[in-house]
Amino acid sequence: AQSVTQPDIHITVSEGASLELRCNYSYGATPYLFWYVQSPGQGLQLLLKYFSGDTLVQGIKGFEAEFKRSQSSFNLRKPSVHWSDAAEYFCAVGARSNTGKLIFGQGTTLQVKP
Amino acid sequence: NAGVTQTPKFQVLKTGQSMTLQCAQDMNHEYMSWYRQDPGMGLRLIHYSVGAGITDQGEVPNGYNVSRSTTEDFPLRLLSAAPSQTSVYFCASNRERSSYNEQFFGPGTRLTVL
């Protein structure tokens, strides 16, 4: 069965520090991979996505993610975190089929210290 | 272009009451879905629709009904609310049924069942 695991429920970093949020997936083939961000009281916004090709993908707000097939991982990174990045982050996988369904991880809450 | 809209934003129900959460999109998207978000569990798919007149169950469909009479609207019905249905509900839409496409999320409805 497809599944997504975000091992870190809560992460705190200082403003200006680098960030890496982990995501591991279980799927029979290479799925579509996504990172979404949810600011407090808001819906989800797409940060970036991976479908094929270059395994390092760039997204909005200075985020990037790297797909590693051998590790079944799709970790999100940012070189320098801003206070406005405080939010909840979700990794998701979608099947390469005609269903449109996504499976989400449990989410990682990011707190940014001044 | 309003995107995906949801009403109401907040709702309190008593056990056994019924209600309908409304969802509409003005992007002429083929695919629509409902998720519930609970702490530590990420987003779980309740029901989805790949077009007008076509709906299917997701991961947690029990206690919920849906219908899709038009492309624009995808209401979620709770026939007899239970405290276990206390959650935040998100509606989302895709341009087409493939999960290749970005899902656009509404702002959510926070439901409390007493």
PDB file of C-alpha atoms in Angstrom:
ATOM      1  CA  ALA A   1       0.000   0.000   0.000  1.00  0.00           C
ATOM      2  CA  GLN A   2       1.123   3.533  -0.669  1.00  0.00           C
ATOM      3  CA  SER A   3       2.231   5.514   2.361  1.00  0.00           C
ATOM      4  CA  VAL A   4       4.114   8.669   3.234  1.00  0.00           C
ATOM      5  CA  THR A   5       6.103   9.196   6.411  1.00  0.00           C
ATOM      6  CA  GLN A   6       7.338  12.474   7.774  1.00  0.00           C
ATOM      7  CA  PRO A   7       9.483  11.416  10.729  1.00  0.00           C
ATOM      8  CA  ASP A   8       9.639  14.844  12.377  1.00  0.00           C
ATOM      9  CA  ILE A   9       6.382  16.086  13.839  1.00  0.00           C
ATOM     10  CA  HIS A  10       7.845  19.364  15.043  1.00  0.00           C
ATOM     11  CA  ILE A  11      11.065  21.197  14.150  1.00  0.00           C
ATOM     12  CA  THR A  12      12.443  24.447  15.547  1.00  0.00           C
ATOM     13  CA  VAL A  13      15.171  26.387  13.751  1.00  0.00           C
ATOM     14  CA  SER A  14      16.655  29.822  14.205  1.00  0.00           C
ATOM     15  CA  GLU A  15      15.985  32.475  11.631  1.00  0.00           C
ATOM     16  CA  GLY A  16      18.748  32.415   9.031  1.00  0.00           C
ATOM     17  CA  ALA A  17      19.631  28.793   9.687  1.00  0.00           C
ATOM     18  CA  SER A  18      19.280  26.072   7.085  1.00  0.00           C
ATOM     19  CA  LEU A  19      16.327  23.712   7.051  1.00  0.00           C
ATOM     20  CA  GLU A  20      15.721  20.146   5.958  1.00  0.00           C
ATOM     21  CA  LEU A  21      12.359  18.411   6.336  1.00  0.00           C
ATOM     22  CA  ARG A  22      12.328  14.685   5.752  1.00  0.00           C
ATOM     23  CA  CYS A  23       9.869  12.673   3.706  1.00  0.00           C
ATOM     24  CA  ASN A  24       9.928   8.961   2.957  1.00  0.00           C
ATOM     25  CA  TYR A  25       7.423   7.159   0.810  1.00  0.00           C
ATOM     26  CA  SER A  26       6.405   3.631   0.081  1.00  0.00           C
ATOM     27  CA  TYR A  27       5.193   2.919  -3.408  1.00  0.00           C
ATOM     28  CA  GLY A  28       5.645   0.214  -6.010  1.00  0.00           C
ATOM     29  CA  ALA A  29       6.981   2.549  -8.657  1.00  0.00           C
ATOM     30  CA  THR A  30       8.148   6.143  -8.823  1.00  0.00           C
ATOM     31  CA  PRO A  31       5.167   8.271  -7.864  1.00  0.00           C
ATOM     32  CA  TYR A  32       4.528  11.920  -8.386  1.00  0.00           C
ATOM     33  CA  LEU A  33       5.891  13.763  -5.343  1.00  0.00           C
ATOM     34  CA  PHE A  34       4.737  17.023  -3.820  1.00  0.00           C
ATOM     35  CA  TRP A  35       5.423  19.379  -0.942  1.00  0.00           C
ATOM     36  CA  TYR A  36       2.608  21.605   0.320  1.00  0.00           C
ATOM     37  CA  VAL A  37       2.698  24.329   2.962  1.00  0.00           C
ATOM     38  CA  GLN A  38      -0.152  25.339   5.248  1.00  0.00           C
ATOM     39  CA  SER A  39       0.014  28.642   7.077  1.00  0.00           C
ATOM     40  CA  PRO A  40      -2.087  28.941  10.245  1.00  0.00           C
ATOM     41  CA  GLY A  41      -5.801  29.041   9.455  1.00  0.00           C
ATOM     42  CA  GLN A  42      -5.196  28.676   5.725  1.00  0.00           C
ATOM     43  CA  GLY A  43      -5.576  26.026   3.064  1.00  0.00           C
ATOM     44  CA  LEU A  44      -2.657  24.236   1.478  1.00  0.00           C
ATOM     45  CA  GLN A  45      -0.371  25.816  -1.099  1.00  0.00           C
ATOM     46  CA  LEU A  46       1.894  23.886  -3.456  1.00  0.00           C
ATOM     47  CA  LEU A  47       5.608  24.520  -2.868  1.00  0.00           C
ATOM     48  CA  LEU A  48       7.080  22.200  -5.491  1.00  0.00           C
ATOM     49  CA  LYS A  49       6.585  18.907  -7.295  1.00  0.00           C
ATOM     50  CA  TYR A  50       8.627  16.146  -8.891  1.00  0.00           C
ATOM     51  CA  PHE A  51       7.478  14.086 -11.856  1.00  0.00           C
ATOM     52  CA  SER A  52      10.594  13.027 -13.732  1.00  0.00           C
ATOM     53  CA  GLY A  53      13.991  14.200 -14.920  1.00  0.00           C
ATOM     54  CA  ASP A  54      16.280  16.268 -12.748  1.00  0.00           C
ATOM     55  CA  THR A  55      16.075  14.927  -9.214  1.00  0.00           C
ATOM     56  CA  LEU A  56      16.631  18.363  -7.656  1.00  0.00           C
ATOM     57  CA  VAL A  57      13.540  20.508  -8.046  1.00  0.00           C
ATOM     58  CA  GLN A  58      13.121  24.158  -7.257  1.00  0.00           C
ATOM     59  CA  GLY A  59       9.965  25.613  -5.789  1.00  0.00           C
ATOM     60  CA  ILE A  60       8.507  28.841  -4.589  1.00  0.00           C
ATOM     61  CA  LYS A  61       9.760  30.868  -1.616  1.00  0.00           C
ATOM     62  CA  GLY A  62      13.335  29.613  -2.048  1.00  0.00           C
ATOM     63  CA  PHE A  63      12.583  25.967  -1.296  1.00  0.00           C
ATOM     64  CA  GLU A  64      14.059  22.977  -3.093  1.00  0.00           C
ATOM     65  CA  ALA A  65      13.671  19.220  -2.761  1.00  0.00           C
ATOM     66  CA  GLU A  66      15.738  16.266  -3.853  1.00  0.00           C
ATOM     67  CA  PHE A  67      14.305  12.962  -5.013  1.00  0.00           C
ATOM     68  CA  LYS A  68      16.446   9.978  -4.045  1.00  0.00           C
ATOM     69  CA  ARG A  69      15.072   6.781  -5.549  1.00  0.00           C
ATOM     70  CA  SER A  70      17.446   4.515  -3.626  1.00  0.00           C
ATOM     71  CA  GLN A  71      16.263   5.933  -0.322  1.00  0.00           C
ATOM     72  CA  SER A  72      12.598   6.458  -1.298  1.00  0.00           C
ATOM     73  CA  SER A  73      12.967   9.990  -0.022  1.00  0.00           C
ATOM     74  CA  PHE A  74      11.965  13.463  -1.101  1.00  0.00           C
ATOM     75  CA  ASN A  75      13.430  15.862   1.460  1.00  0.00           C
ATOM     76  CA  LEU A  76      12.644  19.558   1.449  1.00  0.00           C
ATOM     77  CA  ARG A  77      15.418  22.085   2.005  1.00  0.00           C
ATOM     78  CA  LYS A  78      15.929  25.789   2.368  1.00  0.00           C
ATOM     79  CA  PRO A  79      19.355  27.417   2.859  1.00  0.00           C
ATOM     80  CA  SER A  80      18.190  30.271   5.095  1.00  0.00           C
ATOM     81  CA  VAL A  81      14.880  30.229   6.926  1.00  0.00           C
ATOM     82  CA  HIS A  82      12.770  33.362   7.380  1.00  0.00           C
ATOM     83  CA  TRP A  83      10.305  33.932  10.215  1.00  0.00           C
ATOM     84  CA  SER A  84       7.482  33.856   7.663  1.00  0.00           C
ATOM     85  CA  ASP A  85       8.333  30.211   6.876  1.00  0.00           C
ATOM     86  CA  ALA A  86       6.764  29.121  10.164  1.00  0.00           C
ATOM     87  CA  ALA A  87       3.953  26.815   9.049  1.00  0.00           C
ATOM     88  CA  GLU A  88       3.008  23.182   8.663  1.00  0.00           C
ATOM     89  CA  TYR A  89       4.555  21.283   5.775  1.00  0.00           C
ATOM     90  CA  PHE A  90       3.085  18.243   4.084  1.00  0.00           C
ATOM     91  CA  CYS A  91       4.715  15.772   1.765  1.00  0.00           C
ATOM     92  CA  ALA A  92       2.360  13.934  -0.613  1.00  0.00           C
ATOM     93  CA  VAL A  93       2.534  11.253  -3.262  1.00  0.00           C
ATOM     94  CA  GLY A  94       0.264  10.687  -6.222  1.00  0.00           C
ATOM     95  CA  ALA A  95      -0.093   7.555  -8.290  1.00  0.00           C
ATOM     96  CA  ARG A  96       0.988   7.625 -11.920  1.00  0.00           C
ATOM     97  CA  SER A  97      -2.530   6.670 -12.880  1.00  0.00           C
ATOM     98  CA  ASN A  98      -5.708   8.359 -13.889  1.00  0.00           C
ATOM     99  CA  THR A  99      -7.164   8.878 -10.420  1.00  0.00           C
ATOM    100  CA  GLY A 100      -5.890  12.214  -9.186  1.00  0.00           C
ATOM    101  CA  LYS A 101      -5.686  10.907  -5.637  1.00  0.00           C
ATOM    102  CA  LEU A 102      -2.958  12.099  -3.284  1.00  0.00           C
ATOM    103  CA  ILE A 103      -1.680  10.473  -0.106  1.00  0.00           C
ATOM    104  CA  PHE A 104      -0.358  12.882   2.478  1.00  0.00           C
ATOM    105  CA  GLY A 105       2.175  12.488   5.231  1.00  0.00           C
ATOM    106  CA  GLN A 106       1.384  13.420   8.808  1.00  0.00           C
ATOM    107  CA  GLY A 107       2.890  16.870   8.471  1.00  0.00           C
ATOM    108  CA  THR A 108       5.839  18.676  10.086  1.00  0.00           C
ATOM    109  CA  THR A 109       5.269  21.865  12.045  1.00  0.00           C
ATOM    110  CA  LEU A 110       8.102  24.355  11.637  1.00  0.00           C
ATOM    111  CA  GLN A 111       8.759  26.927  14.323  1.00  0.00           C
ATOM    112  CA  VAL A 112      11.258  29.707  13.611  1.00  0.00           C
ATOM    113  CA  LYS A 113      13.106  31.350  16.496  1.00  0.00           C
ATOM    114  CA  PRO A 114      14.138  34.995  16.140  1.00  0.00           C
TER     115      PRO A 114
ATOM    116  CA  ASN B   1     -11.438  34.036 -10.273  1.00  0.00           C
ATOM    117  CA  ALA B   2     -12.239  32.953  -6.710  1.00  0.00           C
ATOM    118  CA  GLY B   3     -10.578  29.509  -6.982  1.00  0.00           C
ATOM    119  CA  VAL B   4     -11.975  26.976  -4.494  1.00  0.00           C
ATOM    120  CA  THR B   5     -14.479  28.324  -1.980  1.00  0.00           C
ATOM    121  CA  GLN B   6     -15.912  26.576   1.066  1.00  0.00           C
ATOM    122  CA  THR B   7     -18.777  27.456   3.359  1.00  0.00           C
ATOM    123  CA  PRO B   8     -19.184  27.716   6.247  1.00  0.00           C
ATOM    124  CA  LYS B   9     -15.788  28.503   7.784  1.00  0.00           C
ATOM    125  CA  PHE B  10     -16.854  27.261  11.211  1.00  0.00           C
ATOM    126  CA  GLN B  11     -19.697  25.032  12.371  1.00  0.00           C
ATOM    127  CA  VAL B  12     -20.771  23.492  15.661  1.00  0.00           C
ATOM    128  CA  LEU B  13     -23.181  20.566  15.575  1.00  0.00           C
ATOM    129  CA  LYS B  14     -24.792  18.322  18.149  1.00  0.00           C
ATOM    130  CA  THR B  15     -24.461  14.576  17.841  1.00  0.00           C
ATOM    131  CA  GLY B  16     -27.034  13.238  15.403  1.00  0.00           C
ATOM    132  CA  GLN B  17     -27.576  16.463  13.511  1.00  0.00           C
ATOM    133  CA  SER B  18     -27.071  16.605   9.771  1.00  0.00           C
ATOM    134  CA  MET B  19     -25.443  19.245   7.640  1.00  0.00           C
ATOM    135  CA  THR B  20     -23.856  19.911   4.272  1.00  0.00           C
ATOM    136  CA  LEU B  21     -20.451  21.436   3.739  1.00  0.00           C
ATOM    137  CA  GLN B  22     -20.396  23.401   0.537  1.00  0.00           C
ATOM    138  CA  CYS B  23     -17.548  23.479  -1.966  1.00  0.00           C
ATOM    139  CA  ALA B  24     -17.402  25.306  -5.279  1.00  0.00           C
ATOM    140  CA  GLN B  25     -14.704  25.996  -7.843  1.00  0.00           C
ATOM    141  CA  ASP B  26     -14.772  28.378 -10.789  1.00  0.00           C
ATOM    142  CA  MET B  27     -11.787  26.978 -12.688  1.00  0.00           C
ATOM    143  CA  ASN B  28     -13.748  24.383 -14.678  1.00  0.00           C
ATOM    144  CA  HIS B  29     -11.739  21.645 -12.983  1.00  0.00           C
ATOM    145  CA  GLU B  30     -12.708  18.079 -13.698  1.00  0.00           C
ATOM    146  CA  TYR B  31     -11.465  16.512 -10.470  1.00  0.00           C
ATOM    147  CA  MET B  32     -12.653  17.456  -6.980  1.00  0.00           C
ATOM    148  CA  SER B  33     -12.040  15.891  -3.619  1.00  0.00           C
ATOM    149  CA  TRP B  34     -12.728  16.184   0.101  1.00  0.00           C
ATOM    150  CA  TYR B  35     -10.141  15.665   2.816  1.00  0.00           C
ATOM    151  CA  ARG B  36     -10.264  15.785   6.570  1.00  0.00           C
ATOM    152  CA  GLN B  37      -7.317  16.995   8.602  1.00  0.00           C
ATOM    153  CA  ASP B  38      -6.711  15.712  12.108  1.00  0.00           C
ATOM    154  CA  PRO B  39      -3.693  16.415  14.331  1.00  0.00           C
ATOM    155  CA  GLY B  40      -0.820  14.038  13.651  1.00  0.00           C
ATOM    156  CA  MET B  41      -2.634  12.333  10.785  1.00  0.00           C
ATOM    157  CA  GLY B  42      -2.142  14.708   7.892  1.00  0.00           C
ATOM    158  CA  LEU B  43      -4.920  14.905   5.320  1.00  0.00           C
ATOM    159  CA  ARG B  44      -7.032  11.855   4.587  1.00  0.00           C
ATOM    160  CA  LEU B  45      -9.157  11.510   1.492  1.00  0.00           C
ATOM    161  CA  ILE B  46     -12.890  11.119   2.158  1.00  0.00           C
ATOM    162  CA  HIS B  47     -14.495  11.112  -1.304  1.00  0.00           C
ATOM    163  CA  TYR B  48     -13.521  12.291  -4.735  1.00  0.00           C
ATOM    164  CA  SER B  49     -15.108  12.955  -8.107  1.00  0.00           C
ATOM    165  CA  VAL B  50     -13.553  12.689 -11.555  1.00  0.00           C
ATOM    166  CA  GLY B  51     -16.391  14.573 -13.224  1.00  0.00           C
ATOM    167  CA  ALA B  52     -20.038  15.529 -12.975  1.00  0.00           C
ATOM    168  CA  GLY B  53     -22.123  12.511 -12.023  1.00  0.00           C
ATOM    169  CA  ILE B  54     -19.104  10.402 -10.994  1.00  0.00           C
ATOM    170  CA  THR B  55     -17.976   9.970  -7.405  1.00  0.00           C
ATOM    171  CA  ASP B  56     -15.929   7.403  -5.527  1.00  0.00           C
ATOM    172  CA  GLN B  57     -14.787   6.640  -2.016  1.00  0.00           C
ATOM    173  CA  GLY B  58     -11.447   7.580  -0.588  1.00  0.00           C
ATOM    174  CA  GLU B  59      -9.647   6.372   2.503  1.00  0.00           C
ATOM    175  CA  VAL B  60     -12.232   7.374   5.165  1.00  0.00           C
ATOM    176  CA  PRO B  61     -15.701   7.553   3.547  1.00  0.00           C
ATOM    177  CA  ASN B  62     -17.893   6.228   6.384  1.00  0.00           C
ATOM    178  CA  GLY B  63     -20.432   8.724   7.664  1.00  0.00           C
ATOM    179  CA  TYR B  64     -20.159  10.988   4.633  1.00  0.00           C
ATOM    180  CA  ASN B  65     -22.072  11.275   1.365  1.00  0.00           C
ATOM    181  CA  VAL B  66     -21.250  13.251  -1.761  1.00  0.00           C
ATOM    182  CA  SER B  67     -22.792  14.038  -5.108  1.00  0.00           C
ATOM    183  CA  ARG B  68     -21.574  15.946  -8.157  1.00  0.00           C
ATOM    184  CA  SER B  69     -24.448  17.300 -10.200  1.00  0.00           C
ATOM    185  CA  THR B  70     -22.416  20.106 -11.778  1.00  0.00           C
ATOM    186  CA  THR B  71     -18.753  20.640 -12.595  1.00  0.00           C
ATOM    187  CA  GLU B  72     -18.566  23.554 -10.163  1.00  0.00           C
ATOM    188  CA  ASP B  73     -20.062  22.122  -6.972  1.00  0.00           C
ATOM    189  CA  PHE B  74     -19.123  19.184  -4.765  1.00  0.00           C
ATOM    190  CA  PRO B  75     -21.027  19.222  -1.436  1.00  0.00           C
ATOM    191  CA  LEU B  76     -20.163  16.914   1.448  1.00  0.00           C
ATOM    192  CA  ARG B  77     -23.059  15.665   3.582  1.00  0.00           C
ATOM    193  CA  LEU B  78     -22.951  14.437   7.146  1.00  0.00           C
ATOM    194  CA  LEU B  79     -26.206  12.543   7.695  1.00  0.00           C
ATOM    195  CA  SER B  80     -25.857  11.971  11.443  1.00  0.00           C
ATOM    196  CA  ALA B  81     -22.897  13.788  12.950  1.00  0.00           C
ATOM    197  CA  ALA B  82     -20.682  12.060  15.493  1.00  0.00           C
ATOM    198  CA  PRO B  83     -17.948  13.494  17.752  1.00  0.00           C
ATOM    199  CA  SER B  84     -15.406  11.491  15.723  1.00  0.00           C
ATOM    200  CA  GLN B  85     -16.198  13.760  12.798  1.00  0.00           C
ATOM    201  CA  THR B  86     -14.813  16.792  14.600  1.00  0.00           C
ATOM    202  CA  SER B  87     -12.115  17.906  12.198  1.00  0.00           C
ATOM    203  CA  VAL B  88     -11.040  20.473   9.648  1.00  0.00           C
ATOM    204  CA  TYR B  89     -12.397  19.703   6.191  1.00  0.00           C
ATOM    205  CA  PHE B  90     -10.711  20.756   2.984  1.00  0.00           C
ATOM    206  CA  CYS B  91     -12.062  20.670  -0.515  1.00  0.00           C
ATOM    207  CA  ALA B  92      -9.634  20.547  -3.432  1.00  0.00           C
ATOM    208  CA  SER B  93      -9.777  20.529  -7.214  1.00  0.00           C
ATOM    209  CA  ASN B  94      -7.523  19.488 -10.120  1.00  0.00           C
ATOM    210  CA  ARG B  95      -7.684  20.626 -13.693  1.00  0.00           C
ATOM    211  CA  GLU B  96      -8.046  16.997 -14.719  1.00  0.00           C
ATOM    212  CA  ARG B  97      -8.075  13.647 -13.024  1.00  0.00           C
ATOM    213  CA  SER B  98      -4.385  12.885 -13.269  1.00  0.00           C
ATOM    214  CA  SER B  99      -2.456  13.473 -10.072  1.00  0.00           C
ATOM    215  CA  TYR B 100       0.194  15.074 -12.296  1.00  0.00           C
ATOM    216  CA  ASN B 101      -1.710  18.290 -11.834  1.00  0.00           C
ATOM    217  CA  GLU B 102      -1.538  20.598  -8.832  1.00  0.00           C
ATOM    218  CA  GLN B 103      -4.451  20.371  -6.451  1.00  0.00           C
ATOM    219  CA  PHE B 104      -5.941  23.696  -5.415  1.00  0.00           C
ATOM    220  CA  PHE B 105      -7.301  23.785  -1.892  1.00  0.00           C
ATOM    221  CA  GLY B 106     -10.083  25.762  -0.325  1.00  0.00           C
ATOM    222  CA  PRO B 107      -9.621  27.588   3.010  1.00  0.00           C
ATOM    223  CA  GLY B 108     -11.249  24.813   5.029  1.00  0.00           C
ATOM    224  CA  THR B 109     -14.244  24.326   7.310  1.00  0.00           C
ATOM    225  CA  ARG B 110     -13.630  23.741  11.000  1.00  0.00           C
ATOM    226  CA  LEU B 111     -16.349  21.429  12.323  1.00  0.00           C
ATOM    227  CA  THR B 112     -16.981  20.613  15.969  1.00  0.00           C
ATOM    228  CA  VAL B 113     -19.478  17.906  16.937  1.00  0.00           C
ATOM    229  CA  LEU B 114     -20.579  17.975  20.584  1.00  0.00           C
TER     230      LEU B 114
END
